[in-house]
PDB file of C-alpha atoms in Angstrom:
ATOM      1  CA  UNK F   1       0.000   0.000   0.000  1.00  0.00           C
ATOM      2  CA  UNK F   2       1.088   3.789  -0.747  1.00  0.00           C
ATOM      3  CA  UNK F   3       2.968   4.860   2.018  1.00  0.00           C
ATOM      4  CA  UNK F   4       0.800   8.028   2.052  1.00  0.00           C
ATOM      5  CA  UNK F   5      -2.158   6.137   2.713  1.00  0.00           C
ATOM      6  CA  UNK F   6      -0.232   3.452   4.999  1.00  0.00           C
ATOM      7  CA  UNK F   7       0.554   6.761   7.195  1.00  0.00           C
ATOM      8  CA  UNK F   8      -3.055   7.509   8.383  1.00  0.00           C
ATOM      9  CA  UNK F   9      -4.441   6.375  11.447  1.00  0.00           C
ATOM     10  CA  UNK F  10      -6.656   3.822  11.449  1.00  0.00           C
ATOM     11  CA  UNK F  11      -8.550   3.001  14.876  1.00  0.00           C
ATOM     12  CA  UNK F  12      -7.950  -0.355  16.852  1.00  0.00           C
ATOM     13  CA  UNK F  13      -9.977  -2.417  14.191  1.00  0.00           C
ATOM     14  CA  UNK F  14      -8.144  -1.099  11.454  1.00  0.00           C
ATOM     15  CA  UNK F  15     -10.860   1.506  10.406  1.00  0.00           C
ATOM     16  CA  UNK F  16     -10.920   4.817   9.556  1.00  0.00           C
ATOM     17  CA  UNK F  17     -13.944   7.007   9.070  1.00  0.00           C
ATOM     18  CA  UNK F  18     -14.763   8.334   5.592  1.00  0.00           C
ATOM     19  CA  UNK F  19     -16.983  11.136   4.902  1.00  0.00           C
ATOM     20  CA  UNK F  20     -18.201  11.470   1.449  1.00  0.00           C
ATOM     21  CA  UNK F  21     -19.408  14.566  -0.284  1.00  0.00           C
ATOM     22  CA  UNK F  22     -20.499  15.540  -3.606  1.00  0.00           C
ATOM     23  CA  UNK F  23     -17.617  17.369  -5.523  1.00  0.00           C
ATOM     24  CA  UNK F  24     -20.197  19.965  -7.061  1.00  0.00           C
ATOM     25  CA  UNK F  25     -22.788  20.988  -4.711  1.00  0.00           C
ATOM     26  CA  UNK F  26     -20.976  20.091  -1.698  1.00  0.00           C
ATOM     27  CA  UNK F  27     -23.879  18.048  -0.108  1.00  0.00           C
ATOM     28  CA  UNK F  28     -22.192  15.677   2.464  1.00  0.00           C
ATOM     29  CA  UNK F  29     -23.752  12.386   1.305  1.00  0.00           C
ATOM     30  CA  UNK F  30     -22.576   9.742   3.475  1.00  0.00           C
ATOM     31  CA  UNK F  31     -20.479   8.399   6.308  1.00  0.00           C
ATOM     32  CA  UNK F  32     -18.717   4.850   6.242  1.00  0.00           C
ATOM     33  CA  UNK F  33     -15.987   3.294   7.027  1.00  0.00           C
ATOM     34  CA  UNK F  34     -13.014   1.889   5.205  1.00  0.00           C
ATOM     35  CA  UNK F  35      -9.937  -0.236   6.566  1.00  0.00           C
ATOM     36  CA  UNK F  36      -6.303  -0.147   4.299  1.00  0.00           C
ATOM     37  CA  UNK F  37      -7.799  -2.822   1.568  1.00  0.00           C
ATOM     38  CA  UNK F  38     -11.006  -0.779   0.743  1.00  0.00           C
ATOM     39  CA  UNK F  39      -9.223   2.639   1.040  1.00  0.00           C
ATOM     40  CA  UNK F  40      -6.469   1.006  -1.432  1.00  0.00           C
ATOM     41  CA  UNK F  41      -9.181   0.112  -3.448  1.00  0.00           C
ATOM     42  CA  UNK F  42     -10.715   3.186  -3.892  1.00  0.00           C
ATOM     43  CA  UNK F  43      -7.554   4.983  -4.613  1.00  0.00           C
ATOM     44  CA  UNK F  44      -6.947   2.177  -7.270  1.00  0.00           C
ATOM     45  CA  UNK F  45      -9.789   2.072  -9.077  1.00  0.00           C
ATOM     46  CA  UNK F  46     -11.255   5.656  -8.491  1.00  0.00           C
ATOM     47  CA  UNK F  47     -14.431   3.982  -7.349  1.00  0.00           C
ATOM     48  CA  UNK F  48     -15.717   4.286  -3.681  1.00  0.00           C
ATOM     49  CA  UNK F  49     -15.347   0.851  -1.564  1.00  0.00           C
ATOM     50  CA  UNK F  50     -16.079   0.485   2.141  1.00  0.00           C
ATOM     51  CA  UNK F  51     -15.962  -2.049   4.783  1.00  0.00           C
ATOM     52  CA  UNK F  52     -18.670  -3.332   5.853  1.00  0.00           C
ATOM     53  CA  UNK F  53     -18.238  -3.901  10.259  1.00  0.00           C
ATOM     54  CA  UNK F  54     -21.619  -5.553  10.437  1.00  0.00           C
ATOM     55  CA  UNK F  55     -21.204  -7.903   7.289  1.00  0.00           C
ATOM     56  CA  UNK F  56     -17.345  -8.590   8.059  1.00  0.00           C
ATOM     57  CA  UNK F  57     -16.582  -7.484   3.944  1.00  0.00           C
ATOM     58  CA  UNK F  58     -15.214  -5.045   1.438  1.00  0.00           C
ATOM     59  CA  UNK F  59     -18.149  -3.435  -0.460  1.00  0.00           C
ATOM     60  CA  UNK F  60     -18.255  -1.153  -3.454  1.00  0.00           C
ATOM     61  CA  UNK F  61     -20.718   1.486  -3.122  1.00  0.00           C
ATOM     62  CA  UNK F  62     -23.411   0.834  -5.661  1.00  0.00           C
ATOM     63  CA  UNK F  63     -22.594  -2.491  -6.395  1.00  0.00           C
ATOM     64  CA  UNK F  64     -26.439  -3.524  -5.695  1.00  0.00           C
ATOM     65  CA  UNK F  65     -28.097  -0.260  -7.096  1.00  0.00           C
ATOM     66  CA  UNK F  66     -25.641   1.554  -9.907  1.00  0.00           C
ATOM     67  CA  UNK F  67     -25.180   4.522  -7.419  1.00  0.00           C
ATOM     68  CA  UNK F  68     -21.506   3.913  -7.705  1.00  0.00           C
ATOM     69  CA  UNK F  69     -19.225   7.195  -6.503  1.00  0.00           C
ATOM     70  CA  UNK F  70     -16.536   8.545  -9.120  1.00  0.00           C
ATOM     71  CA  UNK F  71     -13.456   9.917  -6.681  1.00  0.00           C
ATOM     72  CA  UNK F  72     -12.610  13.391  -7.400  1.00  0.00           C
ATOM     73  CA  UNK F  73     -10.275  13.826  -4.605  1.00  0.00           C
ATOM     74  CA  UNK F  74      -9.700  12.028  -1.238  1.00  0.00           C
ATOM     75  CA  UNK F  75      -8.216  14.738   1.886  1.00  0.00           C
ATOM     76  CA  UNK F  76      -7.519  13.722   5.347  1.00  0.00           C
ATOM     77  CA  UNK F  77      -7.904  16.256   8.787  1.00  0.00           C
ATOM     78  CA  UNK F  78      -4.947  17.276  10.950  1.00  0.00           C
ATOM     79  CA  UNK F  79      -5.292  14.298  13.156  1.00  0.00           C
ATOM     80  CA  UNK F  80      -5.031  11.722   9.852  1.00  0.00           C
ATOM     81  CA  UNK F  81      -7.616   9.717  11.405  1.00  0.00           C
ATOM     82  CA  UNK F  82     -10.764  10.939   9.037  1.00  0.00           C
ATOM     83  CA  UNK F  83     -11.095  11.294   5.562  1.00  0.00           C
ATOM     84  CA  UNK F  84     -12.840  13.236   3.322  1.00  0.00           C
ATOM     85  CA  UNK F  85     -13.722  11.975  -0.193  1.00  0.00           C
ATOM     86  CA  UNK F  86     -15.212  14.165  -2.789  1.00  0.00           C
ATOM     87  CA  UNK F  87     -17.224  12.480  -5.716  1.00  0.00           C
ATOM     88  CA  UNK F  88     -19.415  12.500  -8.199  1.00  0.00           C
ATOM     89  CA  UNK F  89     -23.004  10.104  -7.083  1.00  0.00           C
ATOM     90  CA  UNK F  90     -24.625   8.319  -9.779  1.00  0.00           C
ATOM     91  CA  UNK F  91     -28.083   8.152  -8.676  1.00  0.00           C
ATOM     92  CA  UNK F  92     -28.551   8.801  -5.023  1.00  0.00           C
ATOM     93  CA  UNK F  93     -26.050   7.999  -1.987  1.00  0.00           C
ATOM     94  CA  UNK F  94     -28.958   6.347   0.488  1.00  0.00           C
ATOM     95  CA  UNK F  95     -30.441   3.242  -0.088  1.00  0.00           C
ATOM     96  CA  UNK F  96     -33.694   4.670   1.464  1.00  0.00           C
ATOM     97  CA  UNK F  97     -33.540   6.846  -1.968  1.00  0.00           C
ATOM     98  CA  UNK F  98     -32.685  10.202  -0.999  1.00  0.00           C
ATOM     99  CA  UNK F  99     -30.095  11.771  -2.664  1.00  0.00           C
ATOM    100  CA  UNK F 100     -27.871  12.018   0.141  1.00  0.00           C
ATOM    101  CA  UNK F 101     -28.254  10.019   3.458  1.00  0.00           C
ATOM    102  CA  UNK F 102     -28.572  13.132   6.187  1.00  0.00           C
ATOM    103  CA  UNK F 103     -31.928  13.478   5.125  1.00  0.00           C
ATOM    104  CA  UNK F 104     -33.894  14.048   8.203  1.00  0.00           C
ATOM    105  CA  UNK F 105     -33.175  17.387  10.599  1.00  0.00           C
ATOM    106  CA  UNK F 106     -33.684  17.995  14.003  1.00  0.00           C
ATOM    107  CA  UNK F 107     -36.546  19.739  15.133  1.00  0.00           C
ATOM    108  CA  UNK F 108     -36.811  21.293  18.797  1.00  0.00           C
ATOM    109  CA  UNK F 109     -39.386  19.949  21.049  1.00  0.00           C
ATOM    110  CA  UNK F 110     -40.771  17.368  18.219  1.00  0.00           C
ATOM    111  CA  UNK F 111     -39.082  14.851  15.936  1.00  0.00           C
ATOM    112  CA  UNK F 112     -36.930  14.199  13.004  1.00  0.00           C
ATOM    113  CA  UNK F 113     -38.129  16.095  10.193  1.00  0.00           C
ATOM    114  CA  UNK F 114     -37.648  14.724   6.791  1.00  0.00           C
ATOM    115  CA  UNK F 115     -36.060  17.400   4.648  1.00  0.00           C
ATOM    116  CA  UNK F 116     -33.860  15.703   1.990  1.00  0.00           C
ATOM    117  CA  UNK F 117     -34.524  15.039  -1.698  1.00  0.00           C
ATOM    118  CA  UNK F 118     -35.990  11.195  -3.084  1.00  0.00           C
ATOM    119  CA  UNK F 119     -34.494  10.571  -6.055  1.00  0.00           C
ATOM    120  CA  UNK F 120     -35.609   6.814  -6.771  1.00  0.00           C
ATOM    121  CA  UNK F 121     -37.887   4.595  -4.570  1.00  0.00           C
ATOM    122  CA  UNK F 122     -36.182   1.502  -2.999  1.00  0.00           C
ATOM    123  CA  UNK F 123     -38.408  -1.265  -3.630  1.00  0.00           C
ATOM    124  CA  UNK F 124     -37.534  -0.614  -7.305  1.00  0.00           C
ATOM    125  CA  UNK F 125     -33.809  -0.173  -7.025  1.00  0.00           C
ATOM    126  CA  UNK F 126     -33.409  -3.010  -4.346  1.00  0.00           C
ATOM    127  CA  UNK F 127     -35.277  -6.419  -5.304  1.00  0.00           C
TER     128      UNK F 127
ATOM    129  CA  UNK P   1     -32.618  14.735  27.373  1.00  0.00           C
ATOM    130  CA  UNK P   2     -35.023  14.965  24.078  1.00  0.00           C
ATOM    131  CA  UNK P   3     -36.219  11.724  22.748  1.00  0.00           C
ATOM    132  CA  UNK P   4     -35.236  12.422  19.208  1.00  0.00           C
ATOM    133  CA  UNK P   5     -31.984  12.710  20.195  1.00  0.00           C
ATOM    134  CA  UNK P   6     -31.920   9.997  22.352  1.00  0.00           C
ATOM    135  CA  UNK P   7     -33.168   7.642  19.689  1.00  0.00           C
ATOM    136  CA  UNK P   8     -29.674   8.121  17.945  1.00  0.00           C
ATOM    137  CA  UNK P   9     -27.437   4.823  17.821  1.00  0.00           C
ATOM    138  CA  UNK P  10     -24.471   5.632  20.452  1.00  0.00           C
ATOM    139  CA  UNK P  11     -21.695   3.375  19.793  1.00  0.00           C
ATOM    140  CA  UNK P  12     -20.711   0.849  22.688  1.00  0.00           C
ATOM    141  CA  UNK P  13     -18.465   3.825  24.489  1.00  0.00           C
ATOM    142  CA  UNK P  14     -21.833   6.094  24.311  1.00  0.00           C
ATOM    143  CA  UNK P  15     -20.184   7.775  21.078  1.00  0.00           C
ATOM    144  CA  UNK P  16     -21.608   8.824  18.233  1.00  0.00           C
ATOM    145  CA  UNK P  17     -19.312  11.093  15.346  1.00  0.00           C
ATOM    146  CA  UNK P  18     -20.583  14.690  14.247  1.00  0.00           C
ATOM    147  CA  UNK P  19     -19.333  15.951  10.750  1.00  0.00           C
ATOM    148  CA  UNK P  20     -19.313  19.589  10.836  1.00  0.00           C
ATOM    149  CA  UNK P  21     -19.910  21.520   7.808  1.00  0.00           C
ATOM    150  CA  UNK P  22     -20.262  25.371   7.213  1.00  0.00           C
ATOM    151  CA  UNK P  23     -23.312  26.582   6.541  1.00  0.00           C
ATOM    152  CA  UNK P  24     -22.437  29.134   3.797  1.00  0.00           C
ATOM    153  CA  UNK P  25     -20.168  27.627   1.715  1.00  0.00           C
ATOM    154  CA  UNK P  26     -20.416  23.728   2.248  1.00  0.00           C
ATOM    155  CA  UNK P  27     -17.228  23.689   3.367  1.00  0.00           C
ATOM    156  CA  UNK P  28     -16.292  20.436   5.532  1.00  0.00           C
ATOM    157  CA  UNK P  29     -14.736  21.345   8.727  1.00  0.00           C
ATOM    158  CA  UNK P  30     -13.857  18.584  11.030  1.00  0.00           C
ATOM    159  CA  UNK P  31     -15.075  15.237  12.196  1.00  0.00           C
ATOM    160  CA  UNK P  32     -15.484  14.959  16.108  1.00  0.00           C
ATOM    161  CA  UNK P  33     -17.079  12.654  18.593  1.00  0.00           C
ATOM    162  CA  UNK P  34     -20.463  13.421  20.541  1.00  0.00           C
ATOM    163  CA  UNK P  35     -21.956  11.857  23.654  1.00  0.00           C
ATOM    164  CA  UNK P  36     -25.273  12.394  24.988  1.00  0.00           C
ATOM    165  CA  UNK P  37     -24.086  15.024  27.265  1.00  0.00           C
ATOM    166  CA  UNK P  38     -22.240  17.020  24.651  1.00  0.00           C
ATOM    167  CA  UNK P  39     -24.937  16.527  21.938  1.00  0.00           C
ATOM    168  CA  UNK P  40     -27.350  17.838  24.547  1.00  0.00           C
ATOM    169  CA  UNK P  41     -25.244  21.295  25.279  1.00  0.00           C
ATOM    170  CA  UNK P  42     -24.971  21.587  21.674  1.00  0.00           C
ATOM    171  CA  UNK P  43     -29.068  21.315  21.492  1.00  0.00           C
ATOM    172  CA  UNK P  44     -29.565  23.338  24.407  1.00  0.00           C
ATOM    173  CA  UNK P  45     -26.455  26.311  23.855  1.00  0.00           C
ATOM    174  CA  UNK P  46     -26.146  26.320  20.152  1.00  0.00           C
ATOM    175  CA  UNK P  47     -22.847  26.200  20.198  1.00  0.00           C
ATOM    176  CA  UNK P  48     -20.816  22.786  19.084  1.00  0.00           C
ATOM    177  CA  UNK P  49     -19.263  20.737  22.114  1.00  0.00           C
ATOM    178  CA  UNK P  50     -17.761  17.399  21.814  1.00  0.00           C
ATOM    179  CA  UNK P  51     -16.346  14.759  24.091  1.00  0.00           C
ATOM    180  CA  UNK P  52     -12.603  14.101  24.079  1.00  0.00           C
ATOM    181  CA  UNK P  53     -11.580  10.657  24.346  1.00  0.00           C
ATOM    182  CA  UNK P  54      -8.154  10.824  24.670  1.00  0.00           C
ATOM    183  CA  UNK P  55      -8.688  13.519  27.880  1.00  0.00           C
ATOM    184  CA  UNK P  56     -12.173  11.631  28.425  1.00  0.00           C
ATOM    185  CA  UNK P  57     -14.108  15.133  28.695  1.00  0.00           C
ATOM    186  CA  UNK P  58     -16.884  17.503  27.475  1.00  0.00           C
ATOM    187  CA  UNK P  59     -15.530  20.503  25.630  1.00  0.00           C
ATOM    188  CA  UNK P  60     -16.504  23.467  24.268  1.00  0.00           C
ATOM    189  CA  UNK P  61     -15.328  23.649  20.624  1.00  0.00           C
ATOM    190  CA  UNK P  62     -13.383  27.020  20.895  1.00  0.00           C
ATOM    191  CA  UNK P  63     -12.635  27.081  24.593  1.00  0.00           C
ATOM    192  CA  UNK P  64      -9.083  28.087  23.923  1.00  0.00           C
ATOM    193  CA  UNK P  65      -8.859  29.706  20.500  1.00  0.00           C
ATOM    194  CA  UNK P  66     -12.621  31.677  20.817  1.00  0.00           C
ATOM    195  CA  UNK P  67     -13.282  29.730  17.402  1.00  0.00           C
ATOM    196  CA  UNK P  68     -16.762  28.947  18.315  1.00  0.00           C
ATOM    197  CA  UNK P  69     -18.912  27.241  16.332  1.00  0.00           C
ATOM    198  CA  UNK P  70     -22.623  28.437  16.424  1.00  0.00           C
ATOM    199  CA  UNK P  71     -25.235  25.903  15.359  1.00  0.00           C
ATOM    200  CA  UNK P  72     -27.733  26.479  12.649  1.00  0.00           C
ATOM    201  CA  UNK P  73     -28.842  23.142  11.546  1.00  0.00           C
ATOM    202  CA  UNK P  74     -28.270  19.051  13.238  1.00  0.00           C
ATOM    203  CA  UNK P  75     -29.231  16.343  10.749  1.00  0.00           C
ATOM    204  CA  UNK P  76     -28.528  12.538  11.310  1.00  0.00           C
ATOM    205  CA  UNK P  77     -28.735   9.819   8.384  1.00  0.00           C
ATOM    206  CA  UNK P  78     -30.318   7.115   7.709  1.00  0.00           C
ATOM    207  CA  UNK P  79     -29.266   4.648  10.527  1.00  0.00           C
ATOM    208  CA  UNK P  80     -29.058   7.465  12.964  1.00  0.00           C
ATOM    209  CA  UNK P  81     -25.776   6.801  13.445  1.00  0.00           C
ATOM    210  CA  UNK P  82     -23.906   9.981  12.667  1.00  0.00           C
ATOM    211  CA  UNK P  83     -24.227  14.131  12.754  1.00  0.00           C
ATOM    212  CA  UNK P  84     -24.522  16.368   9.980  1.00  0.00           C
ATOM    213  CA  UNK P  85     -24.050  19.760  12.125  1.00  0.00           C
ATOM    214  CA  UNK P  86     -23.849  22.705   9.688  1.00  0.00           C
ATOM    215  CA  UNK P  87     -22.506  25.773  12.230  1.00  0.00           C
ATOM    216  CA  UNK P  88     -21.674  29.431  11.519  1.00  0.00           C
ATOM    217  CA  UNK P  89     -17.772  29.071  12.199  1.00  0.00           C
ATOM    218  CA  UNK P  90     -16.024  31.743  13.868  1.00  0.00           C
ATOM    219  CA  UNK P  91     -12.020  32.055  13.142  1.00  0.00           C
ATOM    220  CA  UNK P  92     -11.244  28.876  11.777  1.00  0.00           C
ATOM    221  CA  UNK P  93     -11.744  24.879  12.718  1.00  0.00           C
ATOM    222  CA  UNK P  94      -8.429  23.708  12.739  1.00  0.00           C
ATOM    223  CA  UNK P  95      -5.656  24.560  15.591  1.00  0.00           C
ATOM    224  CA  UNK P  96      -3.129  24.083  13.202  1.00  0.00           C
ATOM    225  CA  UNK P  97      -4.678  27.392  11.699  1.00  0.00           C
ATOM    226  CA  UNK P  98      -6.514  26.169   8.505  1.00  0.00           C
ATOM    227  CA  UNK P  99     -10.193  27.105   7.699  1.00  0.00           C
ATOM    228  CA  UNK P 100     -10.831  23.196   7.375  1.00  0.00           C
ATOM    229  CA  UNK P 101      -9.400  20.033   9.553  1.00  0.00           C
ATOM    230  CA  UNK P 102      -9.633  18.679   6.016  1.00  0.00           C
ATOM    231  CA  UNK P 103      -6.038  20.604   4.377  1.00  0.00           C
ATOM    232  CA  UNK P 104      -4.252  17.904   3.566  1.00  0.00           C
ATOM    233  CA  UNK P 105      -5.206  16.536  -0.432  1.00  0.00           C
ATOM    234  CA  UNK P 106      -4.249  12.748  -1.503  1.00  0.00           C
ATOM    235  CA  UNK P 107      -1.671  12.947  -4.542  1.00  0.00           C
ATOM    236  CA  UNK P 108      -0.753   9.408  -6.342  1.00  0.00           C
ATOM    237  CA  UNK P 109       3.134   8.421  -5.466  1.00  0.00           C
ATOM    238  CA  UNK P 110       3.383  11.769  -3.533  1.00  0.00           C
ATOM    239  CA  UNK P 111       2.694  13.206  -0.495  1.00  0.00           C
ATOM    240  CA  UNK P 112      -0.007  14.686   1.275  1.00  0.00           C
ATOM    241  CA  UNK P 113       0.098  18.307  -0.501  1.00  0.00           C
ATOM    242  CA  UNK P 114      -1.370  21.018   1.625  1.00  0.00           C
ATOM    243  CA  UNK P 115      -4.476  22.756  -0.119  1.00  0.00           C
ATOM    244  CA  UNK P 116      -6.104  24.014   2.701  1.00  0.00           C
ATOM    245  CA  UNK P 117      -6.202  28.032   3.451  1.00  0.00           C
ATOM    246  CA  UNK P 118      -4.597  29.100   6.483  1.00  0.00           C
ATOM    247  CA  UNK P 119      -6.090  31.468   8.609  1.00  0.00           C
ATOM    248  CA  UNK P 120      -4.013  32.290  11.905  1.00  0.00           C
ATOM    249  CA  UNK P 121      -0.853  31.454  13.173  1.00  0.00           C
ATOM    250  CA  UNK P 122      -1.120  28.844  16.219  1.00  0.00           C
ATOM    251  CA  UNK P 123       1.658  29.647  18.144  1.00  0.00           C
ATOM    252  CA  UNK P 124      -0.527  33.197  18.646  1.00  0.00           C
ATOM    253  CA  UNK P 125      -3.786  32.052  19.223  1.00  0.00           C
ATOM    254  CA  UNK P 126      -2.740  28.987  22.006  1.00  0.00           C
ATOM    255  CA  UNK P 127       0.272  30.272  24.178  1.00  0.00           C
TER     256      UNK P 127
END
């Protein structure tokens, strides 16, 4: 692995925390997590991949749907233990089908309100 | 505290990350770590404060540097298991004295190359 990439800080799993945001409206889209192999990966092939903690695998985004992310530029923060990866979303980020996946806001004294954009509905997209 | 927020997924250490993102120009600013207590006084103040792991404590983003960061919106995705904050930032969000944590750009067989803008000089703001 680049020694660039070999240099960040990953936590005690091996995981480091990606945040993903569209390169030209700057909507953050997503937040997921990637260990050396997926982060390789996606530096490799220009095409998002993540690790899955829950499903114990490497995963590229959209594999299921088509909503795969085209890298436009990968940054890391001061600490080198997050990264930021700019891109450019076919489709929608969110498997609910909202364009990005912080789609609901808080609302004081009541609930989550739902203030994102749908973009395709899920039953469709996921059979 | 307020159900809605409650209903977040906390990690196993209580924990739950907060991406921080300027309101104006969709600039992403840092990646930090909430607990209840912290998310709470963000809630209740409307001003960002996070819980340090490494010093295991509540703090007040801008404590030190008066770089506050003043709330306008707190969005979670679809698992509810991280923060979109979008904050009015004051200064700058990075105490190495960038606008952005996020300075540091990925360049194939390179280095990190610096991209960020700086905005103060640390060694005046923490003494």
């Amino acid at each position: 692995m680049d020694a660039q990439l070999e240099g960040l800080k990953y936590d005690a799993n091996g995981m480091i925390p990606a945040i993903v945001q569209d390169h030209a409206t700057g909507e953050v889209l997503m937040m997921a997590w990637m260990n050396r192999e997926s982060l390789a990966k996606t530096a490799e092939t220009g095409k998002t991949h993540f690790y899955s903690r829950s499903r114990g695998k490497l995963w590229l985004k959209g594999e299921t749907s088509g909503h795969v992310q085209t890298v436009k530029s990968i940054a890391t923060d001061c600490d080198k233990d997050t990264l930021l990866i700019k891109v450019e979303q076919a489709g929608a980020a969110c498997h609910d089908g909202y364009y990005s996946c912080f789609y609901r806001e808080y609302q004081p004294k009541s609930d989550w309100k739902v203030v994102g954009r749908k973009v395709f509905e899920p039953e469709k997209v996921y059979r």
